[in-house]
Short mmCIF file of C-alpha atoms and ligand atoms in Angstrom, two decimals:
data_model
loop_
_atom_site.label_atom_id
_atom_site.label_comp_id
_atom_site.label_asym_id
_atom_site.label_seq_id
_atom_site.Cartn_x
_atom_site.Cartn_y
_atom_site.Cartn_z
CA UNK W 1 6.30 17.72 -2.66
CA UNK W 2 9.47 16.82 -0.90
CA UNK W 3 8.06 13.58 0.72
CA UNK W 4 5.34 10.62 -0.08
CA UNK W 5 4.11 10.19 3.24
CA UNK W 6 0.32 9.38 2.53
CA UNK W 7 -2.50 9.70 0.11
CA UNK W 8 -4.44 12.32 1.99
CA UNK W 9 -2.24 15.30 0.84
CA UNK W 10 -2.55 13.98 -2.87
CA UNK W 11 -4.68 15.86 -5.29
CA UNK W 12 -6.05 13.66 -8.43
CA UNK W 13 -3.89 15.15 -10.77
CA UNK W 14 -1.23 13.65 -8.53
CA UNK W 15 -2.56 10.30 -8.30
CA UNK W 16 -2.70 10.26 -11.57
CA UNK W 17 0.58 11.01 -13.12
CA UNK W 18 1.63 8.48 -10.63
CA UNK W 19 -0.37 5.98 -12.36
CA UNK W 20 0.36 6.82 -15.82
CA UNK W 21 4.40 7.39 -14.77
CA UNK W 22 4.11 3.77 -13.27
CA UNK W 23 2.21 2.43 -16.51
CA UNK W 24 4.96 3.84 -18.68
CA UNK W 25 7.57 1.44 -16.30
CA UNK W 26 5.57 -1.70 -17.31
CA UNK W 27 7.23 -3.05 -20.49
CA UNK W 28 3.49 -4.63 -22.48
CA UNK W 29 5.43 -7.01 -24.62
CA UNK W 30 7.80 -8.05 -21.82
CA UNK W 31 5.90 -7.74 -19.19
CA UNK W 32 8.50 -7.08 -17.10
CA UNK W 33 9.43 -3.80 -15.36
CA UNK W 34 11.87 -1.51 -17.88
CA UNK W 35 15.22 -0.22 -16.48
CA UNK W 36 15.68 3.61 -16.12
CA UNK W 37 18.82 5.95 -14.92
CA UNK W 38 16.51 8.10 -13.11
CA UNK W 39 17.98 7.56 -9.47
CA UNK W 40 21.49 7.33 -10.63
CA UNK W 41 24.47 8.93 -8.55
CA UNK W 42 21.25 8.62 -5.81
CA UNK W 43 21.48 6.53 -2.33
CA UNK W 44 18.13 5.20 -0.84
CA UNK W 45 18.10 3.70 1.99
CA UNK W 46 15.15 1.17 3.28
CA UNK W 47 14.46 1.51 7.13
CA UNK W 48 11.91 -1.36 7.76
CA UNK W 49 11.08 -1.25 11.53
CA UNK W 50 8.25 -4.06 11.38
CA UNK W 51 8.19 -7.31 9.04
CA UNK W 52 7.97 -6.93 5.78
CA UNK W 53 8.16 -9.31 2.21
CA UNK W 54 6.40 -7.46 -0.78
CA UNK W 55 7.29 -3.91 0.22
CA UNK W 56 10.89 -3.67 1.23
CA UNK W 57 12.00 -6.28 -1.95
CA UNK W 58 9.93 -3.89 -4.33
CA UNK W 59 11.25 -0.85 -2.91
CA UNK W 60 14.61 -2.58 -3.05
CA UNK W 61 13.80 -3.78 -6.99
CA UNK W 62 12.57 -0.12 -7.85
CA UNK W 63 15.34 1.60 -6.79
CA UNK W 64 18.09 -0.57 -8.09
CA UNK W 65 15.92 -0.76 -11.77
CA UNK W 66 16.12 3.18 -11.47
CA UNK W 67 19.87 2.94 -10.70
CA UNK W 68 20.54 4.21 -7.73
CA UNK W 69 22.53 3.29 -4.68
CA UNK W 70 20.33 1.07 -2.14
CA UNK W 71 20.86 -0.23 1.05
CA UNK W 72 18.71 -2.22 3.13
CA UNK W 73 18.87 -1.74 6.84
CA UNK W 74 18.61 -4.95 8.96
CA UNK W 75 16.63 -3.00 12.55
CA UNK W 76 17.15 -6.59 13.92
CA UNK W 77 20.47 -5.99 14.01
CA UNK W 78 21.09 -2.30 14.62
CA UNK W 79 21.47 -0.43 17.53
CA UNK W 80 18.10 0.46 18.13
CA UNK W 81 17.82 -3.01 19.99
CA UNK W 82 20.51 -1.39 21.93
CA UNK W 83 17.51 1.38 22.91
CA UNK W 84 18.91 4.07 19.70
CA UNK W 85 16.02 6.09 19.43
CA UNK W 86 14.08 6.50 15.85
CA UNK W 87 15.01 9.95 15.53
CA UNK W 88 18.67 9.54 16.52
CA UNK W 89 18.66 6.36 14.04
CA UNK W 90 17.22 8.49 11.36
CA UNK W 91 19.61 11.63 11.99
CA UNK W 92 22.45 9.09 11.35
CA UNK W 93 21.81 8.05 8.68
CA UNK W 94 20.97 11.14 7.00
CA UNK W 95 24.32 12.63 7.97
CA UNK W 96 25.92 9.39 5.48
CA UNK W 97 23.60 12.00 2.74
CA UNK W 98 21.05 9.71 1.46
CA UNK W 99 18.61 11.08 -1.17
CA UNK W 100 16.01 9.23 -0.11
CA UNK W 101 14.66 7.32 2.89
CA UNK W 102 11.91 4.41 2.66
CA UNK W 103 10.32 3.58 6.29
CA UNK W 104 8.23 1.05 7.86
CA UNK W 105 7.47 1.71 11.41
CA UNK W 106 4.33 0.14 13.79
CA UNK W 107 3.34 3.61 15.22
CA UNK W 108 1.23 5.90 13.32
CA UNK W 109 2.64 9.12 13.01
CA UNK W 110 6.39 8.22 13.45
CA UNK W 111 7.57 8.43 10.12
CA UNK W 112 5.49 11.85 9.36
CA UNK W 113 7.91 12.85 12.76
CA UNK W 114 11.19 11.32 11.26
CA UNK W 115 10.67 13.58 7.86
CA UNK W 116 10.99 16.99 10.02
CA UNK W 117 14.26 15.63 10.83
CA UNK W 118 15.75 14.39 7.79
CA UNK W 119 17.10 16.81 4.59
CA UNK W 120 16.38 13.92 1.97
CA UNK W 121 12.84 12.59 0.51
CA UNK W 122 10.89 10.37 2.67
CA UNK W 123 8.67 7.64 2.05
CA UNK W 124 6.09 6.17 3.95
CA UNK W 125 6.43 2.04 3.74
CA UNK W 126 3.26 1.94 6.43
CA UNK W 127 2.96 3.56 9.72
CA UNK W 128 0.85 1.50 12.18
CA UNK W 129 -2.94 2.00 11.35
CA UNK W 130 -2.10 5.64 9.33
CA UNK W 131 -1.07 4.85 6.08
CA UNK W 132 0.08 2.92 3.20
CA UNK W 133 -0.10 5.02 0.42
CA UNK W 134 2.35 2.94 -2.13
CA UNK W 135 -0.13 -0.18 -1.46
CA UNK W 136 -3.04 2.21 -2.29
CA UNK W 137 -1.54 3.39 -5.61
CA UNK W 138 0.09 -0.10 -6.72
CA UNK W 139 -3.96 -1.05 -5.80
CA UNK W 140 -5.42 1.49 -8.22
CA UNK W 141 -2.42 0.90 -10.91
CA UNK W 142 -3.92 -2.26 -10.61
CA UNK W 143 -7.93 -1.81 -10.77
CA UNK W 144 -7.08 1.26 -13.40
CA UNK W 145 -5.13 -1.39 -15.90
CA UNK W 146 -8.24 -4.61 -14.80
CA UNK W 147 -11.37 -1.91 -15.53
CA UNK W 148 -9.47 0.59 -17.51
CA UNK W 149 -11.04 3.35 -15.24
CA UNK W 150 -11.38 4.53 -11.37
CA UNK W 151 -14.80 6.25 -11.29
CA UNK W 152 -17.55 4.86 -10.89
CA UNK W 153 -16.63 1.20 -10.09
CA UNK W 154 -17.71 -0.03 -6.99
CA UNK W 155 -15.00 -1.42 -4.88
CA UNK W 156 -16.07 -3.84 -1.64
CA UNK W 157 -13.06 -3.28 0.98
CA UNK W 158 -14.02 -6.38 3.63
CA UNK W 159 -12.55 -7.93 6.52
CA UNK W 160 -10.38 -6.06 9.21
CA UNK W 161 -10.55 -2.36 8.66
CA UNK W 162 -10.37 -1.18 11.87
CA UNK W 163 -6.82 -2.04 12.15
CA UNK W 164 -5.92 -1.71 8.43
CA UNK W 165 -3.57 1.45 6.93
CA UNK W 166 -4.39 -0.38 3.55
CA UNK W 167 -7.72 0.16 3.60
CA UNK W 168 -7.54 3.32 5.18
CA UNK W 169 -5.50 5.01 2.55
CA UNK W 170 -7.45 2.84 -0.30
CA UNK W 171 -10.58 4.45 0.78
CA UNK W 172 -9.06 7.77 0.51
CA UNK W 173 -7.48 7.16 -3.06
CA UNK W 174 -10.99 5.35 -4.69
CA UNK W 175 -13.06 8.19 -2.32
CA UNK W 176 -11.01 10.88 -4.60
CA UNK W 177 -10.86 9.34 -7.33
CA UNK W 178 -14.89 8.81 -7.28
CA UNK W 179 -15.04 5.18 -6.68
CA UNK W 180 -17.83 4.13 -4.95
CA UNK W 181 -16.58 2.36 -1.86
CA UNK W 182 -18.36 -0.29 1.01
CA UNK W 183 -16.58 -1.10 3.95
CA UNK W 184 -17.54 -4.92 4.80
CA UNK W 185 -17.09 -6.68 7.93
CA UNK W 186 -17.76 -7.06 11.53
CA UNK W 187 -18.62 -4.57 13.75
CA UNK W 188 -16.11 -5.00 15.41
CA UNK W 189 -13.84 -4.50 13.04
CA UNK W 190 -15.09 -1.32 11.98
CA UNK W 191 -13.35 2.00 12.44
CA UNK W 192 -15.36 4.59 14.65
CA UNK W 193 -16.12 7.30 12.71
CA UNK W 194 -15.94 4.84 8.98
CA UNK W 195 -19.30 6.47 8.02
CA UNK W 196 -17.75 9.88 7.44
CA UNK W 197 -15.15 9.07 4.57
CA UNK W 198 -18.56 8.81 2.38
CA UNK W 199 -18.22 4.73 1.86
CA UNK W 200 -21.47 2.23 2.82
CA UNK W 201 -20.80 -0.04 5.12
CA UNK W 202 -22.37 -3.33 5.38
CA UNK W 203 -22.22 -6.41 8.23
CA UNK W 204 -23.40 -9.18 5.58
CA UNK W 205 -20.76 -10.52 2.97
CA UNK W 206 -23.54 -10.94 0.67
CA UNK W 207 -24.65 -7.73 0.54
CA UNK W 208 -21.66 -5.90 0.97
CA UNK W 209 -20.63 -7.92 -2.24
CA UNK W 210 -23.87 -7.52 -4.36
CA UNK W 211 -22.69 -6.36 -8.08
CA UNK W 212 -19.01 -5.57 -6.93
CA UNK W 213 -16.93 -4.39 -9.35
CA UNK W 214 -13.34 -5.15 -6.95
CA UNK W 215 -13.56 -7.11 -4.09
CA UNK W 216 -10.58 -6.19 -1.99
CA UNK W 217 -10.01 -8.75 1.01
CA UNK W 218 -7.86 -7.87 4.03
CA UNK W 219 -5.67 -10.00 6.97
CA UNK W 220 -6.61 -9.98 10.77
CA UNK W 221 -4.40 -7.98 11.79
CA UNK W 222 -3.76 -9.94 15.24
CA UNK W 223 -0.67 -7.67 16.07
CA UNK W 224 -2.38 -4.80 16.34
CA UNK W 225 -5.30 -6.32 18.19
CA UNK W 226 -5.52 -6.07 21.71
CA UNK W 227 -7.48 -9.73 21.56
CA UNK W 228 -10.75 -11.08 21.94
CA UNK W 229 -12.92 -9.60 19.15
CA UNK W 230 -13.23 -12.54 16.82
CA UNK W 231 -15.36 -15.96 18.05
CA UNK W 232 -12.92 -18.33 16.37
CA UNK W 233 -10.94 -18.20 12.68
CA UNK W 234 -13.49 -20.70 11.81
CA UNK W 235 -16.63 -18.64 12.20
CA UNK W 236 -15.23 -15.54 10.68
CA UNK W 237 -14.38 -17.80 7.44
CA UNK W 238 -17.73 -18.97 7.71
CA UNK W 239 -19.23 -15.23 7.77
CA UNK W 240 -16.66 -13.02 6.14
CA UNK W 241 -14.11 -15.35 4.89
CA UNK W 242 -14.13 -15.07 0.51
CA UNK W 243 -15.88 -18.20 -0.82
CA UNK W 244 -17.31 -19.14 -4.18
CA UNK W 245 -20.37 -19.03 -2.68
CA UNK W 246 -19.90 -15.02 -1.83
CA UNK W 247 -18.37 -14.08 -4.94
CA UNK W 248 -20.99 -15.55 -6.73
CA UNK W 249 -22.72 -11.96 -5.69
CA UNK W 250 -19.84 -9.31 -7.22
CA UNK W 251 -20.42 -9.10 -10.41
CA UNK W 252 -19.64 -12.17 -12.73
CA UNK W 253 -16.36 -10.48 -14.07
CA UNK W 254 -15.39 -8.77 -10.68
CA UNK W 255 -11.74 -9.07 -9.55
CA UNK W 256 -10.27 -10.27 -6.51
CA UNK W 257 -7.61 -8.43 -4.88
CA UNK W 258 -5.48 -9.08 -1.46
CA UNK W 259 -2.49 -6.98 -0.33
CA UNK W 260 -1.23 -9.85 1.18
CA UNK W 261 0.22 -11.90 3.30
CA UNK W 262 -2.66 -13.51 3.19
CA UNK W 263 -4.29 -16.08 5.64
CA UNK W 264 -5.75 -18.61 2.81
CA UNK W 265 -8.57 -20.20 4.76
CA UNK W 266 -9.20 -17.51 7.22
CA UNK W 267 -10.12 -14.10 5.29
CA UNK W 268 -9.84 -16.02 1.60
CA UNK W 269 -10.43 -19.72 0.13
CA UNK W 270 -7.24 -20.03 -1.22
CA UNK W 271 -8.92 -21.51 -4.69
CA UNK W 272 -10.24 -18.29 -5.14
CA UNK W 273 -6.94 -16.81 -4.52
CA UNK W 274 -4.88 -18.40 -7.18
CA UNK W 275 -7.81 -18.75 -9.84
CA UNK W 276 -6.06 -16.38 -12.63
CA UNK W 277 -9.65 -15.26 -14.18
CA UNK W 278 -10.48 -13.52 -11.03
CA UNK W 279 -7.93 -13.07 -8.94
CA UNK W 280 -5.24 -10.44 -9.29
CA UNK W 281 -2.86 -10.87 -6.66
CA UNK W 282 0.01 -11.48 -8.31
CA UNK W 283 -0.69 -8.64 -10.43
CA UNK W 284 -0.86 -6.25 -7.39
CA UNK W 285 3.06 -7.44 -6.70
CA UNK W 286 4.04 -6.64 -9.99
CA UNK W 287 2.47 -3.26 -9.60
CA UNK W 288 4.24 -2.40 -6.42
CA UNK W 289 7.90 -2.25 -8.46
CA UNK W 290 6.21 -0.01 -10.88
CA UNK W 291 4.15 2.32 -8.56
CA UNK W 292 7.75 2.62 -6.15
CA UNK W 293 9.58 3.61 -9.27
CA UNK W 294 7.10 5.85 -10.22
CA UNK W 295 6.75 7.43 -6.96
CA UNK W 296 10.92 7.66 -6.49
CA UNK W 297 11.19 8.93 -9.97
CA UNK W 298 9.14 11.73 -9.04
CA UNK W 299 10.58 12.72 -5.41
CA UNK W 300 13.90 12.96 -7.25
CA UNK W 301 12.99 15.40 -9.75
CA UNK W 302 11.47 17.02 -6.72
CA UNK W 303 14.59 16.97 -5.01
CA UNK W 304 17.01 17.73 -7.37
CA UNK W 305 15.03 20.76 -8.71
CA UNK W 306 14.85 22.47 -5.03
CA UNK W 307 18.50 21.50 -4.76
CA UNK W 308 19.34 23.32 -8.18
CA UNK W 309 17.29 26.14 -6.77
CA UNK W 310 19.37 26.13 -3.38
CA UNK W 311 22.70 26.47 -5.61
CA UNK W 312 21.14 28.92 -7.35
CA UNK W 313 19.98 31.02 -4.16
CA UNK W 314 23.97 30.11 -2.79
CA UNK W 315 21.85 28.57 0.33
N1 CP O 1 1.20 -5.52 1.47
C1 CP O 1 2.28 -5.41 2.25
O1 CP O 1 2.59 -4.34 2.78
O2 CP O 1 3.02 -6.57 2.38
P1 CP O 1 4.36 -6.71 3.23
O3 CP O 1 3.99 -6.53 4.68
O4 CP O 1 4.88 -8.08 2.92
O5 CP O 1 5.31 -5.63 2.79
#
């Protein structure tokens, strides 16, 4: 494929050599992230149009590690605050030639739409409530190398799904990968229509949580709330928030995940969070460089093949 724009066109294969090209980045005896030429000569360029710590300095980390040319965009600054549409913003750039384009943007859909406009690979950093499918693979990288497998676990996503492309396009990755997923949470925050991805879904903590294998805890998403759903932050900790108490029903060696930023004392006890037998946050972070070299590496043996293939054709 020419683009990594979600998980839902993915096969298993795919996901796969994903995984297994991102393992081969992780250096065991380091563990750092190893250094590759596989972007070099390249220019990627990161187009973050919403806030963003983990994945734009991974994305920024993965492509300089793989060599190539990167430049972050600051939006704050550029002349879309002087009302530059996304499209003409995107067909700039593209005429400076980049090879590949990473984008954040808060509407679902938009950077699917910028890709039809652009001759270069795109990636999808998160669209609005669509999908975040380099969160979803540096998640499995990360189960996959905690359980050693991806079937058969059973993987508790709880909190905010409703508004949530991480959980979305986790619960398509562990759905196809045979995972057996539950959807935790309050009503409220449950999509319409949740039932029909195949996962359980449960109200209570406790039995949403009952011999978990992953326990994968998500932020309220306030900005994409249009308000009043939640009593107070200190009743939702109280029902859903991730306590001893809770975990106590996962199974005794299940992990804890959170794709952060995280609200520690809101949707996690922040004890839990930064207890290194259970909790594999940091790990998650590590992933991401991995899974967004991986996932480069591979658009840009996509993309230079179909350009050798254009010279070839003298198109
Ligand atoms: N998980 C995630 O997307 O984090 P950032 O918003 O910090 O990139």
């Amino acid at each position: 494929a020419r683009h990594l724009l979600g998980i839902e066109p993915l096969s298993p294969p795919e996901i796969t050599s994903i995984l297994d090209l991102a393992d081969s980045y992780v250096d065991l005896n380091r563990r750092t992230i190893k250094h590759s030429d596989a972007l070099a000569g390249m220019t990627q360029i990161n187009m973050f149009f919403e806030n963003s710590t983990r994945t734009q300095s991974s994305f920024e980390l993965a492509g300089k590690r793989l060599g190539a040319d990167v430049m972050n965009m600051s939006m704050q600054t550029s002349s879309v605050k002087k009302g530059e549409t996304l499209i003409d913003t995107a067909l700039t750039l593209n005429a400076m030639r980049p090879d590949l384009l990473v984008v954040r943007h808060p509407q679902s859909g938009a950077v699917d739409l910028l890709s039809e406009k652009v001759n270069c690979a795109v990636l999808n950093a998160g669209d609005g409530r669509h999908e975040h499918p380099t969160q979803a693979l540096l998640d499995a990288l990360t189960i996959r190398r905690a359980k050693g497998r991806l079937h058969r676990l059973t993987v508790a996503i709880c909190g905010d799904i409703a508004h949530s492309r991480v959980a979305r396009s986790n619960l398509i990755l562990l759905g196809k990968m045979e995972s057996r997923i539950r959807l935790v949470g309050p009503a409220t925050l449950m999509p319409a229509g949740a039932g029909e991805f195949g996962c359980e879904i449960y109200e209570d903590m406790r039995e949403g949580l009952a011999d978990a294998d992953v326990v994968m805890m998500l932020r309220l998403q306030k900005e994409r709330m249009d308000g009043g759903f939640i009593p107070s932050e200190r009743e939702y900790y109280h029902r859903w928030g991730l306590d001893a108490e809770k975990l106590a029903h996962a199974k005794p060696d299940a992990i804890v995940m959170h794709p952060g930023p995280m609200n520690r004392g809101v949707e996690i006890d922040g004890t839990i969070a930064d207890d290194i037998n259970r909790s594999v946050i940091q790990d998650q972070v590590e992933m991401g460089v991995a899974v967004r070299m991986a996932a480069m590496d591979l658009l840009a043996r996509n993309l230079r093949a179909e350009r050798g293939r254009a010279m070839a054709e003298g198109t």
